[in-house]
Amino acid sequence: MSAVTVRVPAKINLYLGVGPARPDGYHDLATVFQAVSVYDEVTVRRADAMSVQVIGPWAPEVPIDQTNLAWRAAEAVARAAAVEQAFAITIDKSIPVAGGLAGGSADAAAALVATNEVLGSSLSWDDLERLAAGLGSDVPFLLHGGSAVGTGRGIELTPVLTRGSFHWVLATFASGLSTPDMYADLDRRRGPGFTEPPEVPESALRALAQGDPHLLADQLANDLQPSAVAARAALADVLTAGRDLGALGGIVSGSGPTCMFLVGSESQALDVAAGLRASGLVNSALSVHGPVHGARVVTG
Ligand code: C5P
């Protein structure tokens, strides 16, 4: 196969429970992921030397060297397949960067699938999952997509039954927040005595199974939100503005700064997004739905 393009969605965390810091520096999570309909497209082709090119308005924010997770994903696939081959990777980026939407992890998931396809699919899905876990905590979920409970570092996944589609508005900002800084701030707030293990409430899973956005709105929660709001005070105003515009509920997505609002319908999503854009508080507001599938080949 000469060139393969894979489309991959962003993720949100409807619920993000964070446990105490572990000796390895990570935190045990109890989270509900949902893949939502804003996508990057990653194209991988054989080349004489490794390269990454990024297209789109976010391009200046994205590294184009081996610190790009897609580069490391392509190399990991070649190594696991015992092939000496370099790749030219093109990322057509629509997922906001450093926003708590796992855009970098999404590109890695896409690069795993695309590179394996370019090399004749010698690795199994299990192999790709193992490589995904080595690249980052959100990468395994973005291979799968849909809705899932994530435990451990976030890489042990259990699919979650959902009915219908949920409509969301994602309010994004021009600059990101550091994920490790948000976790470190949470540890400081809790102090060294904190030992409580995180748990996804049954009521959140019931709301998803019933496809009821009103029930789900009451279950949205994120342990990292106070840290994100402390790092960027304007997020509190954005969360209030979204609710005032009619959103059923809103929280910070992952480690932020993106704020995600649950709304009752697609038309309400368009209204809330337009209102947030007009407020001048946010860089952009996207109307999306979920769950959607994970990394999938679209051409090749
Ligand atoms: O796994 P990933 O590289 O995406 O994680 C980025 C950072 O987020 C980690 O270095 C760590 O500081 C924090 N993190 C964590 N616990 C997790 C996932 C991420 O502390 N379960």
Coordinates of C-alpha atoms in Angstrom, one line a residue, residues 12-228:
I12 CA -14.1 13.9 26.0
N13 CA -14.3 12.6 29.5
L14 CA -17.9 12.8 30.7
Y15 CA -16.7 11.7 34.1
L16 CA -13.1 12.0 35.3
G17 CA -12.4 10.6 38.8
V18 CA -8.7 10.8 39.7
G19 CA -7.1 8.7 42.5
P20 CA -3.9 9.5 44.5
A21 CA -0.6 9.8 42.7
R22 CA 1.0 6.4 42.1
P23 CA 4.7 5.6 42.6
D24 CA 5.2 5.7 38.8
G25 CA 3.9 9.3 38.7
Y26 CA 0.6 8.4 37.1
H27 CA -2.8 8.4 38.8
D28 CA -5.4 5.7 38.8
L29 CA -8.5 7.0 37.0
A30 CA -12.1 6.0 36.9
T31 CA -13.3 7.8 33.7
V32 CA -16.0 7.6 31.1
F33 CA -14.6 8.4 27.6
Q34 CA -16.7 9.3 24.7
A35 CA -15.4 9.8 21.1
V36 CA -16.9 12.9 19.5
S37 CA -17.3 14.1 15.9
V38 CA -14.3 16.4 15.4
Y39 CA -11.6 14.6 13.5
D40 CA -8.0 14.6 12.4
E41 CA -6.9 12.8 9.2
V42 CA -3.5 11.2 9.3
T43 CA -1.9 10.0 6.1
V44 CA 1.2 7.7 6.2
R45 CA 3.3 6.8 3.2
R46 CA 6.7 5.1 2.8
A47 CA 9.6 7.5 2.5
D48 CA 13.4 7.6 2.7
A49 CA 13.4 9.6 6.0
M50 CA 10.9 10.2 8.8
S51 CA 8.9 13.4 8.5
V52 CA 5.7 15.0 9.9
Q53 CA 3.8 17.7 8.1
V54 CA 0.8 19.4 9.7
I55 CA -2.0 21.1 7.8
G56 CA -4.6 23.4 9.1
P57 CA -4.9 26.4 11.5
W58 CA -3.4 24.5 14.4
A59 CA -0.2 23.7 12.4
P60 CA 2.1 26.2 14.2
E61 CA 1.3 24.6 17.6
V62 CA 2.2 21.0 16.6
P63 CA 5.7 19.6 16.8
I64 CA 7.0 18.1 13.6
D65 CA 9.9 16.1 15.0
Q66 CA 10.1 12.8 16.9
T67 CA 8.3 14.4 19.9
N68 CA 5.2 14.1 17.8
L69 CA 3.3 11.0 19.0
A70 CA 2.3 10.1 15.4
W71 CA 6.0 9.8 14.5
R72 CA 6.7 7.6 17.5
A73 CA 3.7 5.5 16.7
A74 CA 4.8 4.9 13.1
E75 CA 8.3 3.9 14.3
A76 CA 6.8 1.6 17.0
V77 CA 4.8 -0.2 14.3
A78 CA 7.8 -0.7 12.0
R79 CA 9.9 -1.9 15.0
A80 CA 7.2 -4.4 16.1
A81 CA 6.8 -5.6 12.5
A82 CA 10.6 -6.0 12.3
V83 CA 10.7 -3.8 9.1
E84 CA 13.3 -1.1 8.4
Q85 CA 11.3 1.6 6.8
A86 CA 10.8 5.4 7.3
F87 CA 7.5 7.2 6.7
A88 CA 6.2 10.6 5.6
I89 CA 3.2 11.5 7.9
T90 CA 0.7 14.2 7.0
I91 CA -1.7 15.3 9.8
D92 CA -4.7 17.3 8.7
K93 CA -5.6 18.8 12.0
S94 CA -9.1 19.9 13.2
I95 CA -8.9 18.7 16.8
P96 CA -7.9 21.7 19.0
V97 CA -4.3 21.4 20.3
A98 CA -3.4 21.0 24.0
G99 CA -7.1 21.3 24.9
G100 CA -8.0 18.2 26.9
L101 CA -9.4 16.6 23.8
A102 CA -6.5 14.2 23.3
G103 CA -5.6 15.4 19.8
G104 CA -2.0 14.3 19.9
S105 CA -3.1 10.8 21.2
A106 CA -5.7 10.7 18.4
D107 CA -3.0 11.2 15.8
A108 CA -0.9 8.5 17.4
A109 CA -3.8 6.0 17.3
A110 CA -4.4 7.0 13.6
A111 CA -0.7 6.6 12.8
L112 CA -0.7 3.1 14.4
V113 CA -3.5 1.9 12.1
A114 CA -2.3 3.7 9.0
T115 CA 1.3 2.5 9.3
N116 CA 0.2 -1.1 9.9
E117 CA -1.9 -0.9 6.8
V118 CA 1.0 0.5 4.7
L119 CA 3.1 -2.4 5.9
G120 CA 0.5 -5.0 4.9
S121 CA -1.3 -5.3 8.2
S122 CA 1.2 -7.7 9.7
L123 CA 0.4 -6.7 13.3
S124 CA -2.9 -7.8 15.0
W125 CA -5.3 -5.5 16.7
D126 CA -4.0 -6.8 20.1
D127 CA -0.5 -5.8 19.0
L128 CA -1.7 -2.3 18.1
E129 CA -3.5 -2.0 21.5
R130 CA -0.2 -2.9 23.3
L131 CA 1.7 -0.3 21.3
A132 CA -1.0 2.3 22.0
A133 CA -0.7 1.9 25.7
G134 CA 3.0 2.5 25.5
L135 CA 2.5 5.8 23.7
G136 CA 0.0 7.5 26.0
S137 CA -2.9 7.0 28.4
D138 CA -5.6 8.1 25.9
V139 CA -4.3 6.3 22.8
P140 CA -5.9 2.9 23.4
F141 CA -9.4 4.5 23.7
L142 CA -8.9 6.4 20.5
L143 CA -8.2 3.2 18.6
H144 CA -11.7 1.9 19.8
G145 CA -13.8 5.1 20.0
G146 CA -17.5 4.8 21.1
S147 CA -18.0 5.2 24.8
A148 CA -16.0 3.3 27.4
V149 CA -15.0 3.3 31.1
G150 CA -11.3 3.7 31.5
T151 CA -9.6 2.5 34.7
G152 CA -6.0 2.1 35.8
R153 CA -3.9 4.7 34.0
G154 CA -6.9 5.1 31.7
I155 CA -5.9 2.2 29.4
E156 CA -8.0 -0.6 30.7
L157 CA -11.2 -0.1 28.8
T158 CA -14.7 -1.5 29.2
P159 CA -17.2 -0.5 26.5
V160 CA -20.3 1.3 27.8
L161 CA -23.8 0.8 26.5
T162 CA -25.3 4.0 25.2
R163 CA -28.6 4.7 23.5
G164 CA -28.7 7.2 20.6
S165 CA -26.5 10.3 20.2
F166 CA -25.6 13.0 22.7
H167 CA -25.0 16.5 21.5
W168 CA -22.1 18.6 22.8
V169 CA -20.6 22.0 22.4
L170 CA -16.8 22.3 22.8
A171 CA -15.6 25.7 23.7
T172 CA -11.9 26.0 22.8
F173 CA -9.1 28.4 23.5
A174 CA -6.1 29.6 21.6
S175 CA -3.6 28.3 24.1
G176 CA -3.5 25.1 26.1
L177 CA -2.9 24.0 29.7
S178 CA -0.2 21.5 30.8
T179 CA -1.7 18.0 31.7
P180 CA 1.1 17.1 34.2
D181 CA 0.7 20.6 35.9
M182 CA -3.1 20.0 36.3
Y183 CA -2.5 16.6 38.0
A184 CA 0.3 18.0 40.2
D185 CA -2.0 20.9 41.3
L186 CA -4.7 18.4 42.2
D187 CA -2.2 16.4 44.3
R188 CA -1.2 19.6 46.1
R189 CA -4.8 20.5 46.9
R190 CA -5.5 17.1 48.3
G191 CA -2.3 16.8 50.3
P192 CA -0.3 13.6 51.0
G193 CA -3.0 11.9 53.1
F194 CA -5.4 11.5 50.2
T195 CA -6.0 7.7 49.5
E196 CA -9.6 7.5 48.1
P197 CA -9.8 5.3 45.0
P198 CA -11.9 6.8 42.1
E199 CA -15.1 5.2 41.0
V200 CA -17.6 5.9 38.1
P201 CA -21.1 6.3 39.6
E202 CA -23.7 3.7 38.5
S203 CA -26.1 6.6 37.9
A204 CA -23.8 8.0 35.1
L205 CA -23.8 4.6 33.3
R206 CA -27.6 4.4 33.7
A207 CA -28.0 7.9 32.1
L208 CA -25.8 6.8 29.1
A209 CA -27.8 3.5 28.7
Q210 CA -31.1 5.4 28.8
G211 CA -29.8 8.0 26.3
D212 CA -31.2 10.7 28.5
P213 CA -29.2 14.0 28.3
H214 CA -31.1 15.5 31.3
L215 CA -30.0 12.6 33.6
L216 CA -26.5 12.6 32.2
A217 CA -26.1 16.4 32.7
D218 CA -26.3 15.9 36.5
Q219 CA -23.6 13.3 36.3
L220 CA -20.9 15.3 34.5
A221 CA -17.9 15.7 36.8
N222 CA -14.1 16.2 36.5
D223 CA -11.7 16.1 39.5
L224 CA -9.2 18.2 37.5
Q225 CA -11.6 21.1 37.0
P226 CA -10.7 23.1 40.1
S227 CA -7.0 23.0 39.0
A228 CA -7.9 24.1 35.4

